[in-house]
PDB file of C-alpha atoms in Angstrom:
ATOM      1  CA  VAL A   1    -103.582 -20.181 142.838  1.00 77.00           C
ATOM      2  CA  LYS A   2    -107.244 -19.624 144.192  1.00 83.00           C
ATOM      3  CA  VAL A   3    -109.847 -22.252 144.487  1.00 86.00           C
ATOM      4  CA  LEU A   4    -113.068 -22.623 145.208  1.00 88.00           C
ATOM      5  CA  ILE A   5    -114.981 -25.872 146.466  1.00 92.00           C
ATOM      6  CA  LEU A   6    -118.768 -25.853 145.794  1.00 91.00           C
ATOM      7  CA  GLY A   7    -120.185 -28.510 147.812  1.00 93.00           C
ATOM      8  CA  GLN A   8    -123.774 -29.958 147.232  1.00 92.00           C
ATOM      9  CA  VAL A   9    -126.950 -28.208 147.748  1.00 92.00           C
ATOM     10  CA  PRO A  10    -129.432 -30.827 148.742  1.00 91.00           C
ATOM     11  CA  HIS A  11    -131.256 -33.790 147.496  1.00 86.00           C
ATOM     12  CA  LEU A  12    -134.826 -33.003 147.803  1.00 79.00           C
ATOM     13  CA  LYS A  13    -135.388 -37.056 146.673  1.00 71.00           C
ATOM     14  CA  GLN A  14    -133.426 -37.249 150.303  1.00 52.00           C
ATOM     15  CA  SER A  15    -136.473 -35.640 152.132  1.00 49.00           C
ATOM     16  CA  GLY A  16    -138.957 -37.551 149.593  1.00 51.00           C
ATOM     17  CA  ALA A  17    -140.601 -34.198 148.417  1.00 53.00           C
ATOM     18  CA  TRP A  18    -141.134 -32.726 144.848  1.00 60.00           C
ATOM     19  CA  PRO A  19    -142.616 -29.968 145.787  1.00 64.00           C
ATOM     20  CA  VAL A  20    -143.768 -28.626 142.588  1.00 68.00           C
ATOM     21  CA  ALA A  21    -146.560 -27.686 143.728  1.00 68.00           C
ATOM     22  CA  CYS A  22    -145.685 -25.463 146.304  1.00 70.00           C
ATOM     23  CA  ALA A  23    -143.371 -23.699 143.718  1.00 69.00           C
ATOM     24  CA  ILE A  24    -146.005 -22.789 142.073  1.00 70.00           C
ATOM     25  CA  ASP A  25    -148.654 -21.685 144.494  1.00 71.00           C
ATOM     26  CA  ALA A  26    -145.436 -19.080 146.338  1.00 66.00           C
ATOM     27  CA  LYS A  27    -145.160 -18.447 142.434  1.00 69.00           C
ATOM     28  CA  ARG A  28    -148.892 -17.143 142.062  1.00 73.00           C
ATOM     29  CA  LYS A  29    -148.371 -14.948 145.862  1.00 70.00           C
ATOM     30  CA  GLY A  30    -145.858 -12.996 143.502  1.00 64.00           C
ATOM     31  CA  ALA A  31    -141.721 -12.903 144.135  1.00 51.00           C
ATOM     32  CA  SER A  32    -142.094 -10.316 146.734  1.00 47.00           C
ATOM     33  CA  ALA A  33    -144.482 -13.117 149.333  1.00 42.00           C
ATOM     34  CA  GLU A  34    -141.833 -14.906 150.712  1.00 52.00           C
ATOM     35  CA  ASN A  35    -137.952 -14.679 150.660  1.00 60.00           C
ATOM     36  CA  ARG A  36    -137.885 -18.381 151.168  1.00 67.00           C
ATOM     37  CA  ALA A  37    -140.773 -20.957 150.928  1.00 66.00           C
ATOM     38  CA  CYS A  38    -141.176 -24.127 149.941  1.00 72.00           C
ATOM     39  CA  GLY A  39    -139.179 -26.168 152.615  1.00 77.00           C
ATOM     40  CA  ILE A  40    -138.351 -30.120 153.603  1.00 83.00           C
ATOM     41  CA  PRO A  41    -136.551 -30.727 156.287  1.00 87.00           C
ATOM     42  CA  ALA A  42    -133.187 -29.525 157.051  1.00 91.00           C
ATOM     43  CA  GLN A  43    -131.818 -32.828 159.379  1.00 92.00           C
ATOM     44  CA  PRO A  44    -132.241 -35.773 156.750  1.00 90.00           C
ATOM     45  CA  VAL A  45    -130.266 -33.461 154.427  1.00 91.00           C
ATOM     46  CA  ARG A  46    -127.712 -32.837 156.845  1.00 92.00           C
ATOM     47  CA  GLU A  47    -127.023 -36.468 157.687  1.00 93.00           C
ATOM     48  CA  VAL A  48    -126.357 -37.034 154.199  1.00 92.00           C
ATOM     49  CA  LEU A  49    -124.447 -33.961 153.387  1.00 94.00           C
ATOM     50  CA  GLY A  50    -122.548 -34.121 156.566  1.00 95.00           C
ATOM     51  CA  PRO A  51    -119.406 -35.870 156.241  1.00 96.00           C
ATOM     52  CA  ALA A  52    -119.644 -34.345 152.671  1.00 96.00           C
ATOM     53  CA  ASN A  53    -119.480 -31.306 153.992  1.00 96.00           C
ATOM     54  CA  ALA A  54    -117.123 -31.731 156.683  1.00 97.00           C
ATOM     55  CA  ALA A  55    -114.536 -32.824 154.249  1.00 96.00           C
ATOM     56  CA  ILE A  56    -114.807 -29.965 151.897  1.00 96.00           C
ATOM     57  CA  SER A  57    -114.765 -27.395 155.261  1.00 96.00           C
ATOM     58  CA  ALA A  58    -111.487 -29.434 156.323  1.00 96.00           C
ATOM     59  CA  VAL A  59    -109.352 -29.315 153.321  1.00 94.00           C
ATOM     60  CA  ALA A  60    -110.173 -25.625 151.867  1.00 93.00           C
ATOM     61  CA  SER A  61    -109.590 -25.011 155.636  1.00 94.00           C
ATOM     62  CA  ARG A  62    -105.853 -26.600 155.095  1.00 95.00           C
ATOM     63  CA  VAL A  63    -105.092 -25.852 151.503  1.00 92.00           C
ATOM     64  CA  PRO A  64    -103.627 -22.421 151.313  1.00 90.00           C
ATOM     65  CA  GLY A  65    -105.667 -20.701 148.837  1.00 86.00           C
ATOM     66  CA  ALA A  66    -108.923 -22.544 148.388  1.00 89.00           C
ATOM     67  CA  SER A  67    -112.307 -21.280 150.196  1.00 89.00           C
ATOM     68  CA  ALA A  68    -115.497 -23.341 150.336  1.00 92.00           C
ATOM     69  CA  VAL A  69    -119.268 -22.590 150.063  1.00 91.00           C
ATOM     70  CA  LEU A  70    -121.667 -25.032 151.064  1.00 93.00           C
ATOM     71  CA  GLY A  71    -124.998 -26.093 149.856  1.00 91.00           C
ATOM     72  CA  SER A  72    -126.515 -26.550 152.609  1.00 91.00           C
ATOM     73  CA  ASP A  73    -125.407 -23.217 153.481  1.00 91.00           C
ATOM     74  CA  LEU A  74    -127.319 -21.153 150.998  1.00 89.00           C
ATOM     75  CA  LEU A  75    -130.325 -23.696 150.991  1.00 90.00           C
ATOM     76  CA  CYS A  76    -131.105 -24.489 154.742  1.00 92.00           C
ATOM     77  CA  ASP A  77    -132.027 -22.719 158.385  1.00 91.00           C
ATOM     78  CA  ALA A  78    -132.197 -24.355 161.566  1.00 92.00           C
ATOM     79  CA  ALA A  79    -134.779 -26.170 159.889  1.00 91.00           C
ATOM     80  CA  GLN A  80    -135.457 -26.056 156.861  1.00 89.00           C
ATOM     81  CA  CYS A  81    -134.117 -26.689 153.212  1.00 89.00           C
ATOM     82  CA  TYR A  82    -135.771 -24.448 151.309  1.00 86.00           C
ATOM     83  CA  THR A  83    -136.830 -24.941 147.259  1.00 84.00           C
ATOM     84  CA  VAL A  84    -137.355 -21.460 146.509  1.00 82.00           C
ATOM     85  CA  MET A  85    -135.764 -17.945 146.897  1.00 81.00           C
ATOM     86  CA  ASP A  86    -136.932 -14.732 145.911  1.00 78.00           C
ATOM     87  CA  GLY A  87    -140.228 -16.227 144.559  1.00 74.00           C
ATOM     88  CA  VAL A  88    -137.634 -18.255 142.515  1.00 78.00           C
ATOM     89  CA  PHE A  89    -137.841 -21.961 141.925  1.00 81.00           C
ATOM     90  CA  LEU A  90    -134.170 -23.167 142.554  1.00 87.00           C
ATOM     91  CA  TYR A  91    -134.331 -26.711 140.976  1.00 87.00           C
ATOM     92  CA  ARG A  92    -134.207 -28.550 137.388  1.00 84.00           C
ATOM     93  CA  ASN A  93    -134.927 -31.557 138.713  1.00 82.00           C
ATOM     94  CA  PRO A  94    -134.258 -33.270 142.824  1.00 82.00           C
ATOM     95  CA  GLY A  95    -130.854 -33.065 142.437  1.00 84.00           C
ATOM     96  CA  HIS A  96    -129.805 -30.262 140.792  1.00 89.00           C
ATOM     97  CA  LEU A  97    -130.176 -26.111 140.484  1.00 91.00           C
ATOM     98  CA  ASN A  98    -131.716 -25.247 137.460  1.00 91.00           C
ATOM     99  CA  ARG A  99    -129.854 -21.683 135.502  1.00 94.00           C
ATOM    100  CA  VAL A 100    -132.355 -19.498 137.130  1.00 88.00           C
ATOM    101  CA  GLY A 101    -131.492 -21.117 140.596  1.00 86.00           C
ATOM    102  CA  SER A 102    -128.020 -21.021 139.796  1.00 90.00           C
ATOM    103  CA  GLU A 103    -127.617 -17.359 138.978  1.00 89.00           C
ATOM    104  CA  LEU A 104    -129.644 -16.616 142.101  1.00 82.00           C
ATOM    105  CA  LEU A 105    -127.699 -18.072 144.733  1.00 82.00           C
ATOM    106  CA  ALA A 106    -124.589 -17.045 142.483  1.00 86.00           C
ATOM    107  CA  ASN A 107    -125.493 -13.212 144.005  1.00 84.00           C
ATOM    108  CA  TYR A 108    -125.297 -14.697 147.571  1.00 79.00           C
ATOM    109  CA  ILE A 109    -121.709 -16.350 147.162  1.00 81.00           C
ATOM    110  CA  ALA A 110    -118.440 -14.117 147.940  1.00 74.00           C
ATOM    111  CA  LEU A 111    -115.883 -15.224 145.826  1.00 71.00           C
ATOM    112  CA  PRO A 112    -112.259 -14.898 146.267  1.00 64.00           C
ATOM    113  CA  ASP A 113    -110.498 -12.379 145.160  1.00 70.00           C
ATOM    114  CA  LEU A 114    -108.803 -13.257 141.572  1.00 64.00           C
ATOM    115  CA  THR A 115    -106.915 -10.226 141.243  1.00 68.00           C
ATOM    116  CA  VAL A 116    -102.484 -10.704 141.238  1.00 59.00           C
ATOM    117  CA  SER A 117    -100.957  -7.810 142.013  1.00 52.00           C
ATOM    118  CA  ALA A 118     -97.959  -6.212 140.431  1.00 49.00           C
ATOM    119  CA  ALA A 119     -95.573  -6.950 142.324  1.00 52.00           C
ATOM    120  CA  SER A 120     -96.300 -10.955 142.909  1.00 56.00           C
ATOM    121  CA  ARG A 121     -96.509 -11.253 139.044  1.00 52.00           C
ATOM    122  CA  PRO A 122     -93.031 -12.962 137.035  1.00 56.00           C
TER     123      PRO A 122
END
């Protein structure tokens, strides 16, 4: 069995921000204008998600066949966590990605190899 543990994406209300106006402005500038836009400070996000991310990473490193993808690793750099990537607004509400945002982030996730060799089949 192979397991992929997905960590939580940054919650926008943790920063007190809901950058919809910024996302609209970024979209008006065109999808190619910025790869990442409308950031919120990364430090409060790391403080809140840190314990859960540490637990997820610990489980993934100890359990054979398990791997982890942390939402904060996909959406945050050293200073900011972003709500717009590749010209796409990622969030449906302050704590959940929209469908398009989820599909976009899926392109950045390296899934574990799920193929089973014929030799290992029962």
